[in-house]
CSV table of C-alpha atoms in Angstrom, one decimal:
chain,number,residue,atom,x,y,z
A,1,UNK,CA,24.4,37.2,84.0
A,2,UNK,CA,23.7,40.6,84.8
A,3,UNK,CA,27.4,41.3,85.6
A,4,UNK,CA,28.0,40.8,81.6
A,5,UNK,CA,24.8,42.7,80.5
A,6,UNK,CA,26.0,45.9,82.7
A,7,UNK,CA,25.9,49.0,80.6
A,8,UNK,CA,24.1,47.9,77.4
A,9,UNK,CA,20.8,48.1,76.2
A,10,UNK,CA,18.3,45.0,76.4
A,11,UNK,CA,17.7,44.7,72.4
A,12,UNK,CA,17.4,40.9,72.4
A,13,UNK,CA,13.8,38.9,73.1
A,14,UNK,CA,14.1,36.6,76.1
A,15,UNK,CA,15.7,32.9,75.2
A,16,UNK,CA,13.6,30.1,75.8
A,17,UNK,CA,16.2,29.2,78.9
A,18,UNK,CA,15.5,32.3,80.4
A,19,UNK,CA,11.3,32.2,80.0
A,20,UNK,CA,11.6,29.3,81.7
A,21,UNK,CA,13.8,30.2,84.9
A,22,UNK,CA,11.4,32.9,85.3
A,23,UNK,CA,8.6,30.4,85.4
A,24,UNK,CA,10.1,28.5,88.1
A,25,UNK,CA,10.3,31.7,89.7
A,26,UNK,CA,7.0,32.3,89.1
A,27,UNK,CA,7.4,35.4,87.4
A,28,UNK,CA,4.6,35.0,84.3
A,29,UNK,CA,2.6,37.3,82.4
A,30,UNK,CA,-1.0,37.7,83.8
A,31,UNK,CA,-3.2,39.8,84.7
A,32,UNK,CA,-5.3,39.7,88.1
A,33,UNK,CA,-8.0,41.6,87.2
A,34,UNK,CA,-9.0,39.2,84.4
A,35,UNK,CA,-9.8,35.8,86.4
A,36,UNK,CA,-12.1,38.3,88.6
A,37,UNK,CA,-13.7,40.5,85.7
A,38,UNK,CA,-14.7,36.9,84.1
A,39,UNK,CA,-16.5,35.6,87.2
A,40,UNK,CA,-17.9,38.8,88.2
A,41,UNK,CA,-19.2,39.0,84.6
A,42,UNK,CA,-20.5,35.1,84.5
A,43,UNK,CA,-22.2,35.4,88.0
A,44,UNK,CA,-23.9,38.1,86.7
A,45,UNK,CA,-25.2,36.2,84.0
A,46,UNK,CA,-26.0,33.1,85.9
A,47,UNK,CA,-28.1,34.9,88.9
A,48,UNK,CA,-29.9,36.2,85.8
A,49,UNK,CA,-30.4,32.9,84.6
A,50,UNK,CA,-31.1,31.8,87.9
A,51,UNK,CA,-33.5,34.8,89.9
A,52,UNK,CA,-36.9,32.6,89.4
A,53,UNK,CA,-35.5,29.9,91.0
A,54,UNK,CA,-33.7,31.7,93.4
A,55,UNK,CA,-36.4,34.0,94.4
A,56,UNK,CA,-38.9,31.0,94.9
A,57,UNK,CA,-36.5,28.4,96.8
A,58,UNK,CA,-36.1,31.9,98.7
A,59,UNK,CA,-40.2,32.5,99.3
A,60,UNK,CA,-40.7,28.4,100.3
A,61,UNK,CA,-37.7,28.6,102.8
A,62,UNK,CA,-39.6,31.9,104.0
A,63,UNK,CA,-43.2,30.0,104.1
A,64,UNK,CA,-41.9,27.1,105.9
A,65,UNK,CA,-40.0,29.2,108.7
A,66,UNK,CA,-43.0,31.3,109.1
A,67,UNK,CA,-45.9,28.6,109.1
A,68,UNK,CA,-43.7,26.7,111.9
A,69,UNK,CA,-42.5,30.1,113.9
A,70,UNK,CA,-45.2,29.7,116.4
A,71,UNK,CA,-44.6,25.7,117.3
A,72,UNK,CA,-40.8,26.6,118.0
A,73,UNK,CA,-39.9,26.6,121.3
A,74,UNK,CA,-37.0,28.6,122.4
A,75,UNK,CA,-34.4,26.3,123.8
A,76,UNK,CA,-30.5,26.0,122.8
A,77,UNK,CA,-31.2,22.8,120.9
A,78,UNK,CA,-34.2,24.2,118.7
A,79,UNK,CA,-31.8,27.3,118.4
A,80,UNK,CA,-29.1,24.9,117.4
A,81,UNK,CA,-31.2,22.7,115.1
A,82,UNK,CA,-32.4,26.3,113.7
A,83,UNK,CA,-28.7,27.8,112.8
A,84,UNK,CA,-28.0,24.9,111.3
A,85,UNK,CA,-31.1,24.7,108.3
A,86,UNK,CA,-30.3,27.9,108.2
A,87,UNK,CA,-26.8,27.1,107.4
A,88,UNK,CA,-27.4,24.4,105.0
A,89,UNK,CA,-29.7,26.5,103.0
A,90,UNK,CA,-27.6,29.1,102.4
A,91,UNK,CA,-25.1,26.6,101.4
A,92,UNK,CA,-27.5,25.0,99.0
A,93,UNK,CA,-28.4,28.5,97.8
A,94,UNK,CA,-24.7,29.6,96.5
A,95,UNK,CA,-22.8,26.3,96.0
A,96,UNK,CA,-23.4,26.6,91.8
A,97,UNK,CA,-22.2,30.3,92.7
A,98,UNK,CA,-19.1,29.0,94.3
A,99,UNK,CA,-18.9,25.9,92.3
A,100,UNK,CA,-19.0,28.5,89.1
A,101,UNK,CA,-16.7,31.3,90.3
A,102,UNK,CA,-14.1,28.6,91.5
A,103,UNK,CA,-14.0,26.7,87.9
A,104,UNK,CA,-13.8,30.1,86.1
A,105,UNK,CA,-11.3,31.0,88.5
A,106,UNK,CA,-9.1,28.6,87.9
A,107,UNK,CA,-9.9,28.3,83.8
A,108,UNK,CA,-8.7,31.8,83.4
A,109,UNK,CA,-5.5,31.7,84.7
A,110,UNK,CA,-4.9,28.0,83.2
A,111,UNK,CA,-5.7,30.1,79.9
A,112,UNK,CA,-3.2,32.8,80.7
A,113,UNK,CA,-0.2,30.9,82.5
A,114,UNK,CA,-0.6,27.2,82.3
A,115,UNK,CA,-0.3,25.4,85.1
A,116,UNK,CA,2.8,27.1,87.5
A,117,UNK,CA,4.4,25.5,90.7
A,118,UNK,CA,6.9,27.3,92.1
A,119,UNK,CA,8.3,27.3,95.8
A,120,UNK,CA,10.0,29.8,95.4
A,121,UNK,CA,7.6,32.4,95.3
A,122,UNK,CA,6.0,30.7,98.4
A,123,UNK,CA,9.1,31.5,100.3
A,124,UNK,CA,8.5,34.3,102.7
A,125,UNK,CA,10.5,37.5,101.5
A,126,UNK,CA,11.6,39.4,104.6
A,127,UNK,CA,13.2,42.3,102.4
A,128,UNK,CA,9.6,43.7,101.6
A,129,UNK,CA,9.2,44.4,105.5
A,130,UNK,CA,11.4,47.1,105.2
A,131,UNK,CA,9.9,50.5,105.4
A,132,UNK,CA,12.3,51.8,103.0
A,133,UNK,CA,11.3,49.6,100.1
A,134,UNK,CA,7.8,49.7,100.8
A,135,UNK,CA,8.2,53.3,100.5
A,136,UNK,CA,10.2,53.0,97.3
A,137,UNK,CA,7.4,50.3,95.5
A,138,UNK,CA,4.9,52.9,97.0
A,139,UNK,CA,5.7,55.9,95.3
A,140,UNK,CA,7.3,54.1,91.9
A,141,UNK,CA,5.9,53.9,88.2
A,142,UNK,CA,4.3,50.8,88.7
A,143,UNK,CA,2.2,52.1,91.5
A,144,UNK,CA,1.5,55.2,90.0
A,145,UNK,CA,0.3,53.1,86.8
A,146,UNK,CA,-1.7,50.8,89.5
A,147,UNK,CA,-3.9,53.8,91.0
A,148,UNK,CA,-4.4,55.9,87.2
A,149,UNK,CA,-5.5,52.4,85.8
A,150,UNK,CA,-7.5,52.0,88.9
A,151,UNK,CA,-9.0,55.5,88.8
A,152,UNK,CA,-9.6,54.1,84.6
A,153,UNK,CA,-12.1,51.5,85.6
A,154,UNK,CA,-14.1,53.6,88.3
A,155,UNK,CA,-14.5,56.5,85.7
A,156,UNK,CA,-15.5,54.4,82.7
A,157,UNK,CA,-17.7,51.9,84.8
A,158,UNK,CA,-19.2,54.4,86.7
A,159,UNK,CA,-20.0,56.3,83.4
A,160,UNK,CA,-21.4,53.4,81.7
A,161,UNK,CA,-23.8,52.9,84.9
A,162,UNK,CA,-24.8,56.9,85.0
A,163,UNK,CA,-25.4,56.9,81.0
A,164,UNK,CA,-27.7,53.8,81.8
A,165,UNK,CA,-29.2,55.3,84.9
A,166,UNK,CA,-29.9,59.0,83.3
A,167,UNK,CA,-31.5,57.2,79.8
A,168,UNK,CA,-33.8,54.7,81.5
A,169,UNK,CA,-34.0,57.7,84.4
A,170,UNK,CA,-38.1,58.3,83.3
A,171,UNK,CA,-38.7,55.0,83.4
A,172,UNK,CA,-37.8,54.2,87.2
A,173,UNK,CA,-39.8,57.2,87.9
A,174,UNK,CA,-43.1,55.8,87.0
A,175,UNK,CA,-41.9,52.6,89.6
A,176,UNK,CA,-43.5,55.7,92.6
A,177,UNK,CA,-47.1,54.9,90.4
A,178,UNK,CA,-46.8,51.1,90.0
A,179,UNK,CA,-47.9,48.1,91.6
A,180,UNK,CA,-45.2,46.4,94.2
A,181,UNK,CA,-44.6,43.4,92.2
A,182,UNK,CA,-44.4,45.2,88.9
A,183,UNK,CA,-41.9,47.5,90.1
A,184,UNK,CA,-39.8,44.7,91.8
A,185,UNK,CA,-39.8,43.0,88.7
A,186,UNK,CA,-38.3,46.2,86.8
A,187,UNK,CA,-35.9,47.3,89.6
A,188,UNK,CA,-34.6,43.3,89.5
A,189,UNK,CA,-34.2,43.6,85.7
A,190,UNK,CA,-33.0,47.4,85.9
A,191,UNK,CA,-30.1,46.1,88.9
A,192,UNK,CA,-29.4,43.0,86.4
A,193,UNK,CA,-28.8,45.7,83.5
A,194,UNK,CA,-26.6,47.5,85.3
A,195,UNK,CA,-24.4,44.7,87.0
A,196,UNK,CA,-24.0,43.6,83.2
A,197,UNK,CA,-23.0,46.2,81.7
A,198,UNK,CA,-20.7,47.3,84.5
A,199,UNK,CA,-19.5,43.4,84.1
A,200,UNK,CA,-18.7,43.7,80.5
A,201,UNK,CA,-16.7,47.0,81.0
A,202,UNK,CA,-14.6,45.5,83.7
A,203,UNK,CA,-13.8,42.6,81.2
A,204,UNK,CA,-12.9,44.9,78.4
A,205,UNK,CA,-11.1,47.0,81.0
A,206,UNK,CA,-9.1,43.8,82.0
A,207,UNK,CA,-8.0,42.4,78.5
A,208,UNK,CA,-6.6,45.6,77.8
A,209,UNK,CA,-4.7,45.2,81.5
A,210,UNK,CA,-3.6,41.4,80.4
A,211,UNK,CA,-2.0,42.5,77.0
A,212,UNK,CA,-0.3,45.2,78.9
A,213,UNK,CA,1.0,42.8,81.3
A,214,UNK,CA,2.1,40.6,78.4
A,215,UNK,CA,3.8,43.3,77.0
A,216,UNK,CA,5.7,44.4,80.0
A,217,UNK,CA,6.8,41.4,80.7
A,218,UNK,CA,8.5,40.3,77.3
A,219,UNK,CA,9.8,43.8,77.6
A,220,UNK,CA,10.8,43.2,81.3
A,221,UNK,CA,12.5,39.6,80.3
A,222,UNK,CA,14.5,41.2,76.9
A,223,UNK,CA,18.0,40.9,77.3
A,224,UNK,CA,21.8,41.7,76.3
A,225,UNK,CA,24.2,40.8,73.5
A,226,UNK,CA,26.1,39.9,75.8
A,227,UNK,CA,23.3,38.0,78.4
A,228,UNK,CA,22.9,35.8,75.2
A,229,UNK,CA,26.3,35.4,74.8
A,230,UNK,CA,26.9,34.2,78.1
A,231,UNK,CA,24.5,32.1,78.5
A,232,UNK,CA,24.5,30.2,75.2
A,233,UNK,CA,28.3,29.7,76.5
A,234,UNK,CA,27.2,28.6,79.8
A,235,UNK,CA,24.5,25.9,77.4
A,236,UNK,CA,26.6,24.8,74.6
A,237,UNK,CA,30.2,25.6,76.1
A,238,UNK,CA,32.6,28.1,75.5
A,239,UNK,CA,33.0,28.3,71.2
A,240,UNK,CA,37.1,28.1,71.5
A,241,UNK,CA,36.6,25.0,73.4
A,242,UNK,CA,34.0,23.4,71.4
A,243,UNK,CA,36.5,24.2,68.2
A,244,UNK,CA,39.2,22.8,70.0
A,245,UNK,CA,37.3,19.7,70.8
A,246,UNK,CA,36.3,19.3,66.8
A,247,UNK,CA,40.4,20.0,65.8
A,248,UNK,CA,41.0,17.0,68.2
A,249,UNK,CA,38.1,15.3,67.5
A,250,UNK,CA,39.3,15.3,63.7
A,251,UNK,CA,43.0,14.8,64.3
A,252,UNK,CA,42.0,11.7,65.8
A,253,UNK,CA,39.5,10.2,63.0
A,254,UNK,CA,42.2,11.5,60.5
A,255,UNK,CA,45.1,9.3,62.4
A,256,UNK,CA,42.6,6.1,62.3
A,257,UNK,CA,41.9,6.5,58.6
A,258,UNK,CA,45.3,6.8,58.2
A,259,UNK,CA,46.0,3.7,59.9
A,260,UNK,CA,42.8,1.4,58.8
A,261,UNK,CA,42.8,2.7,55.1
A,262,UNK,CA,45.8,1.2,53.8
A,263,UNK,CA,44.8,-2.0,54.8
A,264,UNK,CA,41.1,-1.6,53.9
A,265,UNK,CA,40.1,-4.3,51.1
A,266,UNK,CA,37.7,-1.4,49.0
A,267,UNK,CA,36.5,1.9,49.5
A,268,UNK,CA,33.2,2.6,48.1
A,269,UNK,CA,32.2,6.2,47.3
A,270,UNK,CA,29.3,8.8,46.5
A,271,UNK,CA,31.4,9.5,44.3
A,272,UNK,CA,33.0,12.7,45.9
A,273,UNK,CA,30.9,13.6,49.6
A,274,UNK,CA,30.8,9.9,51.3
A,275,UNK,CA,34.1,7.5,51.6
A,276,UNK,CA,33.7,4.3,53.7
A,277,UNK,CA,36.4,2.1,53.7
A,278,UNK,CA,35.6,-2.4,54.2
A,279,UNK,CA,38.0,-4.4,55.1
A,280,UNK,CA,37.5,-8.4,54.5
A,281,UNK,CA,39.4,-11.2,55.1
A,282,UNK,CA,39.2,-15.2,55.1
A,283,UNK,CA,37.4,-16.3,58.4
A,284,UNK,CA,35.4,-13.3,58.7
A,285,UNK,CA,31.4,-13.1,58.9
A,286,UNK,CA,31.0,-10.2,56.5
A,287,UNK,CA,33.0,-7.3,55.4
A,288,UNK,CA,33.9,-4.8,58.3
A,289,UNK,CA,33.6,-1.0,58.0
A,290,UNK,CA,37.0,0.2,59.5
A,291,UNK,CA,36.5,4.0,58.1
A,292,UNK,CA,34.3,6.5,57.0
A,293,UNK,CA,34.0,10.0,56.1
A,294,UNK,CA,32.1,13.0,54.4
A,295,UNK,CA,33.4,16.2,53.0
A,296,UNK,CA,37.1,16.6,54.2
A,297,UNK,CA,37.0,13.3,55.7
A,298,UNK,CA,36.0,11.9,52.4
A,299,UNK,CA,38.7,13.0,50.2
A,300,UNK,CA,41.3,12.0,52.6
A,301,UNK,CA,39.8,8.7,52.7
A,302,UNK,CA,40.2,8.3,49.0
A,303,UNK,CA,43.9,10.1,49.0
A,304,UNK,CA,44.9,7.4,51.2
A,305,UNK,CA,43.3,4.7,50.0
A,306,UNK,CA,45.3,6.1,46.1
A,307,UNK,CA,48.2,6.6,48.0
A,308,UNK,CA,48.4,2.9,49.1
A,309,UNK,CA,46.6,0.9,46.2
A,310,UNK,CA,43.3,0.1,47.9
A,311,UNK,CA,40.1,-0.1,44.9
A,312,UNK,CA,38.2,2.7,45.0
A,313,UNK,CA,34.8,1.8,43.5
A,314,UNK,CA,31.3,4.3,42.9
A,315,UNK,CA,28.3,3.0,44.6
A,316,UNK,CA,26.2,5.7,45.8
A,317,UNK,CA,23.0,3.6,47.3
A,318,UNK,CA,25.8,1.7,49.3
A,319,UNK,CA,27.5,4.2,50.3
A,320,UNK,CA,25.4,6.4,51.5
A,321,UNK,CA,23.6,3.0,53.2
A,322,UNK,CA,26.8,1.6,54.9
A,323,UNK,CA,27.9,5.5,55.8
A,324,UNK,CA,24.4,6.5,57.6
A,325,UNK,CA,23.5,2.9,59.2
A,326,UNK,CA,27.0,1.1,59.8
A,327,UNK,CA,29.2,2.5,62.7
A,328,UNK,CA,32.8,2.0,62.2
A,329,UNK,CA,34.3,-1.6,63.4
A,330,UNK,CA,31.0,-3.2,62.6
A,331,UNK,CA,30.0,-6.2,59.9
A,332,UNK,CA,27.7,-4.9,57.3
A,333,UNK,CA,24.2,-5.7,57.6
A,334,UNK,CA,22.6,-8.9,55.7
A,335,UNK,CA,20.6,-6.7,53.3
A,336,UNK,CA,24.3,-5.4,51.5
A,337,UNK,CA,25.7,-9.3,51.7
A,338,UNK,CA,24.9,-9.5,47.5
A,339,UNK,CA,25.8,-5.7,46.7
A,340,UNK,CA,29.1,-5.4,48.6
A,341,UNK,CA,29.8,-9.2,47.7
A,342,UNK,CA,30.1,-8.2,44.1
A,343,UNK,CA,31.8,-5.0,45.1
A,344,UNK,CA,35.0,-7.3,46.4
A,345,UNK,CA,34.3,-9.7,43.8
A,346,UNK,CA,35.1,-6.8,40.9
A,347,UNK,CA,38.0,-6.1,43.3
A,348,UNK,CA,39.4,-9.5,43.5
A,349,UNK,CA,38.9,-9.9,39.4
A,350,UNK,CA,40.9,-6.2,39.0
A,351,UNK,CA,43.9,-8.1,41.0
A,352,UNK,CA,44.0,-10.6,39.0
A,353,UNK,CA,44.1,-8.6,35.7
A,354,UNK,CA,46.2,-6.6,37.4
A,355,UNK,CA,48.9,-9.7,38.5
A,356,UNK,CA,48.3,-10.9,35.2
């Protein structure tokens, strides 16, 4: 398509065909920075939540190792059985850390994208070993946007965390006068501060860089007059075609209402839009629809059917019944059997006036 959208501008928003190629692609709108501002910011907030019991599972783990640090006996197996306690309590220690980053991980960019599988972009890409277009993408817009949006979020969280350092500033100096838990307790509340306020910028920081992203993306994926063009061909056919088809498609319905018509026993009308033609005859079940027709169709039906003596009769509810229900060369339901029975019947008593 871009062969046909060469030279123009991209004025048109991206067709739902197209949003959707570039998803299999896996070309979406998301932003990076916002699955990891969101867990920074929620770990934050749960070791807040979380320092008492951290800070005592910490001490006991501490107590026990020191009470028993003079029965050990240094061997590989005690050093072995050691590791691993050690192991498992850290593991213990940040599995609702990892459990909590990998859920929030995965929530955000559900939120942003949905849920995206694509192959393709797992296929390796040996183009972007070249030094020439590593170059290129190094020294591009999108890099230079990259570092100043980069050099953005040191600046204004690092000016956040000076303004909060320089006003509570007084305050850690009289931490050189008190006590050692006392000032633990205000430098752990102090770092807490700090990390949530940075945490909070960094989120605000990445919103702004997701509704960018969105942005450049729709703009990325606008396209052509003429991309739309050629691809609603490429969808719905090529319009000369598809009006060629509906010319045929009418020549023929028009030659079989010219043929089943004339020997059609009514045609029952709405009065003017629907025309379907019955046909019934000794032996048969029920009455057969063998044409039917709205608009154009219509009005030849009822030329015809003056042309060559067939009843014409109004009926609207039937009509528009045996026109939206009844396919042509089937009986008519049961529920029409008494409405179109007295349909014929006023037909046969007009022939007999009529031979009268």
């Amino acid at each position: 398509m871009g062969f046909f959208g060469h030279g123009q501008e991209k004025t048109e928003p991206a067709t739902p065909k197209r949003l959707q190629e570039a998803r299999r692609r896996g070309q979406v709108a998301r932003s990076p920075e916002l699955s990891g501002a969101v867990v920074v910011l929620a770990l934050v907030c749960l070791c807040y939540l979380m320092r008492d019991w951290f800070f005592y599972t910490v001490a006991r783990f501490w107590v026990e190792y020191l009470a028993n640090f003079g029965r050990w006996e240094v061997s590989p197996a005690n050093a072995t059985a050691l590791l691993w306690s050690v192991g498992v309590f850290c593991l213990q220690l940040l599995a609702p850390v990892f459990l909590v980053a990998l859920v929030l991980a995965v929530a955000v960019n559900l939120a942003q994208v949905g849920f995206v599988f694509s192959p393709q972009a797992l296929v390796p890409r040996f183009e972007r070993l070249s030094i020439t277009a590593g170059l290129a993408r190094l020294f591009s817009t999108r890099a230079a946007f990259e570092f100043l949006k980069a050099l953005l979020k040191i600046c204004a969280i690092g000016g956040l965390v000076a303004w909060l350092v320089r006003r509570d500033f007084e305050t850690l100096l009289l931490l050189l006068c008190a006590s050692p838990a006392k000032g633990f307790g205000v430098v752990v509340d102090f770092t807490f501060r700090l990390a949530l306020v940075a945490g909070a910028a960094y989120v605000v920081l990445a919103l702004l860089d997701y509704l960018y992203q969105r942005r450049s993306y729709q703009k990325e994926m606008m396209m052509t007059k003429a991309e739309v063009k050629e691809e609603y061909r490429q969808t719905e056919g090529d319009p000369l075609i598809k009006g060629w088809v509906r010319r045929k498609l009418r020549q023929v319905l028009l030659n079989r209402i010219r043929q089943e018509v004339p020997k059609a026993t009514v045609v029952v009308t709405n009065p003017t839009h629907i025309a379907v033609a019955l046909k019934y005859e000794t032996g048969m079940n029920a009455p057969r629809v063998v044409a039917k027709g709205a608009g154009y169709l219509a009005a030849r039906i009822r030329k015809f059917a003056a042309e060559n003596g067939v009843p014409v009769v109004e009926n609207p509810p039937v009509a528009r019944f045996l026109y939206y229900k009844v396919e042509v060369g089937e009986e008519i339901p049961a529920a029409l059997y008494q409405a179109v029975a007295e349909i014929i019947a006023l037909v046969y008593r007009l022939k007999k006036r009529r031979a009268v």
